Amino acid sequence: EQHLCYDHQTNPATGKLNRERTNFYGPSVQDHLSDKYTTSSVASNPSLANAHSNVQFKEVLSLRTARRKSLKYSTNDVKWHPVDSQRLASGSTDGSLALWPIEVLPKNDPVVITAHARAVNRVSWHPTEDNLILSCSQDSTVKLWDSRMSGDWAAFTITASASVRDGALNPLQPNLLAVVLDSGNLNLYDIRLVRDKLHSSSATLWSTRAHMGPALTLNWHPRAKQIIATGGRDQMIRI
């Protein structure tokens, strides 16, 4: 099992994308995580625009999780920090939550905690609080973590009625948390109420049977704070 970071580059002499795969660490990673290839740069460079239709990916960093004693299990989810491009979070099938400091790898190991009793199905950064991260698990819990805390970072825990497949905070109203469950339910919580009662599920604002079978994924609308889309094993997508 490996975490791989991919990037692509265009050969300025030919206008074609390089095909070689190269592992590298240190400052070069920061270069590849910069805003080097933006929409405007592609639009203003015909060779990039033409080559974009024939993209070739190149591995720029391998985190090699299988070789780290603290993280030997398969990875279910990875998420870049929305502001800090040098931070990556991952959730594993053994219940581990890991934070990867990309700029100092491979010299430093990731910060790893045993977050859940079963697999972590989804990780999600808080949309406005840089140090908070959400984890959703097969053990029927959702936890909000503060990465600044030592030891057990958990800010709160919500216990759901079934395994939690996905969850996310509303980007426009961050106190609202939506989760989807193996039971097919879509639940909405107000995390301000949860923080008053640790390990409480009493903050449920609304719950509905969204799917006939496990609900597997959800996504908030980026501009309409009342809209959410869900997908399930029943082959349905609902808004």
Tab-separated table of C-alpha atoms in Angstrom:
chain	number	residue	atom	x	y	z
A	1	GLU	CA	0.000	0.000	0.000
A	2	GLN	CA	1.394	3.389	-1.003
A	3	HIS	CA	0.277	6.972	-0.961
A	4	LEU	CA	1.347	8.519	-4.255
A	5	CYS	CA	1.407	12.190	-5.224
A	6	TYR	CA	1.173	12.769	-8.960
A	7	ASP	CA	1.983	15.787	-11.119
A	8	HIS	CA	2.541	16.389	-14.799
A	9	GLN	CA	5.001	18.581	-16.655
A	10	THR	CA	5.396	19.722	-20.249
A	11	ASN	CA	8.706	19.626	-22.053
A	12	PRO	CA	9.197	23.251	-23.248
A	13	ALA	CA	11.207	22.105	-26.276
A	14	THR	CA	8.562	19.773	-27.666
A	15	GLY	CA	5.353	20.999	-26.049
A	16	LYS	CA	4.698	17.387	-24.998
A	17	LEU	CA	4.270	16.078	-21.487
A	18	ASN	CA	7.189	14.215	-19.942
A	19	ARG	CA	6.598	10.499	-19.490
A	20	GLU	CA	9.241	9.600	-16.934
A	21	ARG	CA	8.273	8.774	-13.329
A	22	THR	CA	10.576	10.119	-10.660
A	23	ASN	CA	10.572	9.921	-6.861
A	24	PHE	CA	11.889	12.975	-5.080
A	25	TYR	CA	11.615	14.650	-1.707
A	26	GLY	CA	12.357	17.944	0.042
A	27	PRO	CA	12.090	21.372	-1.627
A	28	SER	CA	11.099	19.915	-5.001
A	29	VAL	CA	7.798	18.772	-3.520
A	30	GLN	CA	6.984	22.361	-2.595
A	31	ASP	CA	7.601	23.381	-6.201
A	32	HIS	CA	5.189	20.742	-7.431
A	33	LEU	CA	2.554	21.746	-4.876
A	34	SER	CA	2.683	25.410	-5.898
A	35	ASP	CA	0.181	27.081	-8.212
A	36	LYS	CA	2.490	26.347	-11.133
A	37	TYR	CA	-0.254	25.113	-13.410
A	38	THR	CA	-3.315	27.319	-13.122
A	39	THR	CA	-6.246	27.795	-15.454
A	40	SER	CA	-4.864	31.127	-16.615
A	41	SER	CA	-1.369	29.761	-17.300
A	42	VAL	CA	-2.786	26.921	-19.401
A	43	ALA	CA	-5.069	29.288	-21.304
A	44	SER	CA	-2.209	31.684	-22.119
A	45	ASN	CA	0.198	28.948	-23.236
A	46	PRO	CA	-0.925	27.116	-26.400
A	47	SER	CA	1.557	24.273	-25.904
A	48	LEU	CA	0.161	23.587	-22.423
A	49	ALA	CA	-3.406	23.844	-23.682
A	50	ASN	CA	-2.739	21.406	-26.530
A	51	ALA	CA	-0.866	18.990	-24.316
A	52	HIS	CA	-3.583	19.091	-21.685
A	53	SER	CA	-5.701	16.730	-23.769
A	54	ASN	CA	-2.972	14.085	-23.527
A	55	VAL	CA	-2.057	14.290	-19.841
A	56	GLN	CA	0.648	12.004	-18.498
A	57	PHE	CA	1.016	11.717	-14.716
A	58	LYS	CA	4.356	11.552	-12.924
A	59	GLU	CA	4.833	10.339	-9.358
A	60	VAL	CA	6.510	13.055	-7.292
A	61	LEU	CA	6.344	11.509	-3.821
A	62	SER	CA	5.610	8.097	-2.325
A	63	LEU	CA	4.700	8.004	1.356
A	64	ARG	CA	5.105	4.198	1.470
A	65	THR	CA	2.647	3.545	4.284
A	66	ALA	CA	3.264	-0.206	4.209
A	67	ARG	CA	6.871	0.347	5.369
A	68	ARG	CA	5.937	2.498	8.354
A	69	LYS	CA	5.469	0.524	11.560
A	70	SER	CA	2.723	2.861	12.740
A	71	LEU	CA	0.583	2.583	9.600
A	72	LYS	CA	0.438	-0.815	7.930
A	73	TYR	CA	-3.158	-0.983	6.767
A	74	SER	CA	-4.956	-0.002	3.573
A	75	THR	CA	-5.956	3.620	3.106
A	76	ASN	CA	-9.635	4.425	2.606
A	77	ASP	CA	-9.413	8.182	2.143
A	78	VAL	CA	-6.930	11.043	1.738
A	79	LYS	CA	-7.582	14.790	1.896
A	80	TRP	CA	-5.323	17.788	1.253
A	81	HIS	CA	-5.662	20.664	3.685
A	82	PRO	CA	-7.761	23.376	1.971
A	83	VAL	CA	-5.248	26.152	2.810
A	84	ASP	CA	-1.922	24.540	3.742
A	85	SER	CA	-0.709	22.547	0.719
A	86	GLN	CA	1.973	20.866	2.859
A	87	ARG	CA	-0.552	18.959	5.019
A	88	LEU	CA	-2.329	15.771	4.006
A	89	ALA	CA	-4.725	13.695	6.130
A	90	SER	CA	-5.501	10.005	5.641
A	91	GLY	CA	-7.815	7.428	7.171
A	92	SER	CA	-7.055	3.705	7.261
A	93	THR	CA	-8.895	0.413	7.535
A	94	ASP	CA	-7.420	-0.214	11.012
A	95	GLY	CA	-9.120	2.913	12.395
A	96	SER	CA	-6.008	5.112	12.226
A	97	LEU	CA	-6.042	8.813	11.380
A	98	ALA	CA	-2.740	10.214	10.090
A	99	LEU	CA	-1.486	13.730	9.377
A	100	TRP	CA	1.377	13.908	6.892
A	101	PRO	CA	3.758	16.911	7.024
A	102	ILE	CA	4.703	16.784	3.348
A	103	GLU	CA	7.508	19.374	3.545
A	104	VAL	CA	9.572	17.273	5.983
A	105	LEU	CA	8.974	13.801	4.573
A	106	PRO	CA	10.576	11.283	4.502
A	107	LYS	CA	12.670	12.461	7.482
A	108	ASN	CA	9.659	12.699	9.803
A	109	ASP	CA	6.919	10.117	10.239
A	110	PRO	CA	3.287	11.235	10.123
A	111	VAL	CA	1.381	11.930	13.319
A	112	VAL	CA	-0.826	8.854	13.766
A	113	ILE	CA	-3.566	8.199	16.307
A	114	THR	CA	-5.976	5.319	16.785
A	115	ALA	CA	-9.101	7.284	16.006
A	116	HIS	CA	-11.718	4.530	15.718
A	117	ALA	CA	-12.382	0.909	16.643
A	118	ARG	CA	-13.063	0.040	12.986
A	119	ALA	CA	-12.163	1.399	9.558
A	120	VAL	CA	-12.100	5.128	8.863
A	121	ASN	CA	-14.299	5.601	5.797
A	122	ARG	CA	-13.899	9.352	5.328
A	123	VAL	CA	-11.749	12.262	6.496
A	124	SER	CA	-12.697	15.896	5.944
A	125	TRP	CA	-11.060	19.174	6.973
A	126	HIS	CA	-13.133	21.852	8.675
A	127	PRO	CA	-13.957	24.530	6.063
A	128	THR	CA	-12.933	27.500	8.258
A	129	GLU	CA	-10.940	26.162	11.256
A	130	ASP	CA	-7.489	25.200	9.963
A	131	ASN	CA	-6.638	22.677	12.692
A	132	LEU	CA	-9.912	20.746	12.860
A	133	ILE	CA	-10.529	17.541	10.939
A	134	LEU	CA	-13.526	15.226	10.808
A	135	SER	CA	-13.388	11.428	10.649
A	136	CYS	CA	-16.256	9.049	9.866
A	137	SER	CA	-16.032	5.382	10.704
A	138	GLN	CA	-17.468	1.939	10.273
A	139	ASP	CA	-17.751	1.853	14.106
A	140	SER	CA	-20.823	4.152	13.805
A	141	THR	CA	-19.086	7.242	15.153
A	142	VAL	CA	-18.121	10.631	13.776
A	143	LYS	CA	-15.315	12.528	15.521
A	144	LEU	CA	-13.993	16.056	15.223
A	145	TRP	CA	-10.287	16.336	15.999
A	146	ASP	CA	-8.100	19.274	16.959
A	147	SER	CA	-4.617	18.577	15.596
A	148	ARG	CA	-3.052	21.105	18.004
A	149	MET	CA	-3.870	18.885	20.984
A	150	SER	CA	-1.449	16.205	22.182
A	151	GLY	CA	-2.661	12.679	22.833
A	152	ASP	CA	-6.393	12.281	22.247
A	153	TRP	CA	-7.336	15.188	20.000
A	154	ALA	CA	-11.066	14.448	19.865
A	155	ALA	CA	-13.159	17.581	20.311
A	156	PHE	CA	-16.404	15.622	20.254
A	157	THR	CA	-17.914	12.302	19.225
A	158	ILE	CA	-21.298	11.621	17.650
A	159	THR	CA	-22.648	8.083	17.850
A	160	ALA	CA	-24.918	7.227	14.930
A	161	SER	CA	-27.358	4.357	14.516
A	162	ALA	CA	-25.269	2.604	11.831
A	163	SER	CA	-21.834	2.680	10.218
A	164	VAL	CA	-20.957	6.130	8.875
A	165	ARG	CA	-19.883	6.065	5.232
A	166	ASP	CA	-19.375	9.774	4.618
A	167	GLY	CA	-19.682	13.099	6.374
A	168	ALA	CA	-18.908	16.760	5.773
A	169	LEU	CA	-19.394	20.164	7.342
A	170	ASN	CA	-21.339	22.727	5.350
A	171	PRO	CA	-18.769	25.065	3.702
A	172	LEU	CA	-21.167	28.032	3.985
A	173	GLN	CA	-22.547	27.214	7.449
A	174	PRO	CA	-19.772	25.219	9.190
A	175	ASN	CA	-21.788	24.405	12.310
A	176	LEU	CA	-23.952	22.052	10.204
A	177	LEU	CA	-22.690	18.495	9.787
A	178	ALA	CA	-24.251	16.000	7.380
A	179	VAL	CA	-23.526	12.262	7.467
A	180	VAL	CA	-24.797	9.255	5.517
A	181	LEU	CA	-25.108	5.785	7.021
A	182	ASP	CA	-25.103	2.123	6.059
A	183	SER	CA	-28.797	2.121	6.913
A	184	GLY	CA	-29.428	4.565	4.051
A	185	ASN	CA	-30.130	7.478	6.383
A	186	LEU	CA	-29.004	11.067	5.876
A	187	ASN	CA	-28.536	12.835	9.233
A	188	LEU	CA	-27.985	16.522	9.934
A	189	TYR	CA	-26.325	17.740	13.155
A	190	ASP	CA	-25.513	21.081	14.744
A	191	ILE	CA	-21.982	20.686	16.108
A	192	ARG	CA	-22.475	23.612	18.508
A	193	LEU	CA	-24.929	21.434	20.426
A	194	VAL	CA	-22.650	18.396	20.326
A	195	ARG	CA	-19.776	20.320	21.926
A	196	ASP	CA	-21.937	20.892	24.999
A	197	LYS	CA	-22.353	17.149	25.521
A	198	LEU	CA	-19.403	14.864	24.784
A	199	HIS	CA	-20.374	11.559	23.114
A	200	SER	CA	-23.868	12.884	22.486
A	201	SER	CA	-26.199	12.111	19.592
A	202	SER	CA	-28.876	14.507	20.868
A	203	ALA	CA	-27.792	17.231	18.433
A	204	THR	CA	-29.613	15.617	15.521
A	205	LEU	CA	-31.559	18.325	13.712
A	206	TRP	CA	-33.029	16.137	10.996
A	207	SER	CA	-32.882	12.588	9.686
A	208	THR	CA	-34.408	10.893	6.659
A	209	ARG	CA	-34.151	7.599	4.799
A	210	ALA	CA	-32.340	8.807	1.693
A	211	HIS	CA	-31.548	5.423	0.104
A	212	MET	CA	-32.828	1.852	0.025
A	213	GLY	CA	-29.577	0.287	1.165
A	214	PRO	CA	-26.282	1.851	2.255
A	215	ALA	CA	-25.814	5.549	1.492
A	216	LEU	CA	-22.195	5.811	0.370
A	217	THR	CA	-21.383	9.445	-0.365
A	218	LEU	CA	-22.561	13.030	0.049
A	219	ASN	CA	-21.556	16.511	-1.051
A	220	TRP	CA	-22.724	19.981	-0.046
A	221	HIS	CA	-23.526	22.478	-2.811
A	222	PRO	CA	-20.662	25.042	-2.987
A	223	ARG	CA	-22.960	28.082	-3.194
A	224	ALA	CA	-26.434	27.082	-1.956
A	225	LYS	CA	-26.126	26.256	1.746
A	226	GLN	CA	-29.444	24.367	1.883
A	227	ILE	CA	-28.593	21.896	-0.918
A	228	ILE	CA	-26.885	18.525	-0.509
A	229	ALA	CA	-26.447	15.564	-2.876
A	230	THR	CA	-26.212	11.910	-1.818
A	231	GLY	CA	-25.409	8.659	-3.604
A	232	GLY	CA	-26.131	5.086	-2.554
A	233	ARG	CA	-25.788	1.419	-3.386
A	234	ASP	CA	-29.375	1.553	-4.667
A	235	GLN	CA	-27.943	3.253	-7.790
A	236	MET	CA	-29.751	6.483	-6.916
A	237	ILE	CA	-28.386	10.027	-6.641
A	238	ARG	CA	-30.626	12.326	-4.641
A	239	ILE	CA	-30.561	16.078	-4.029
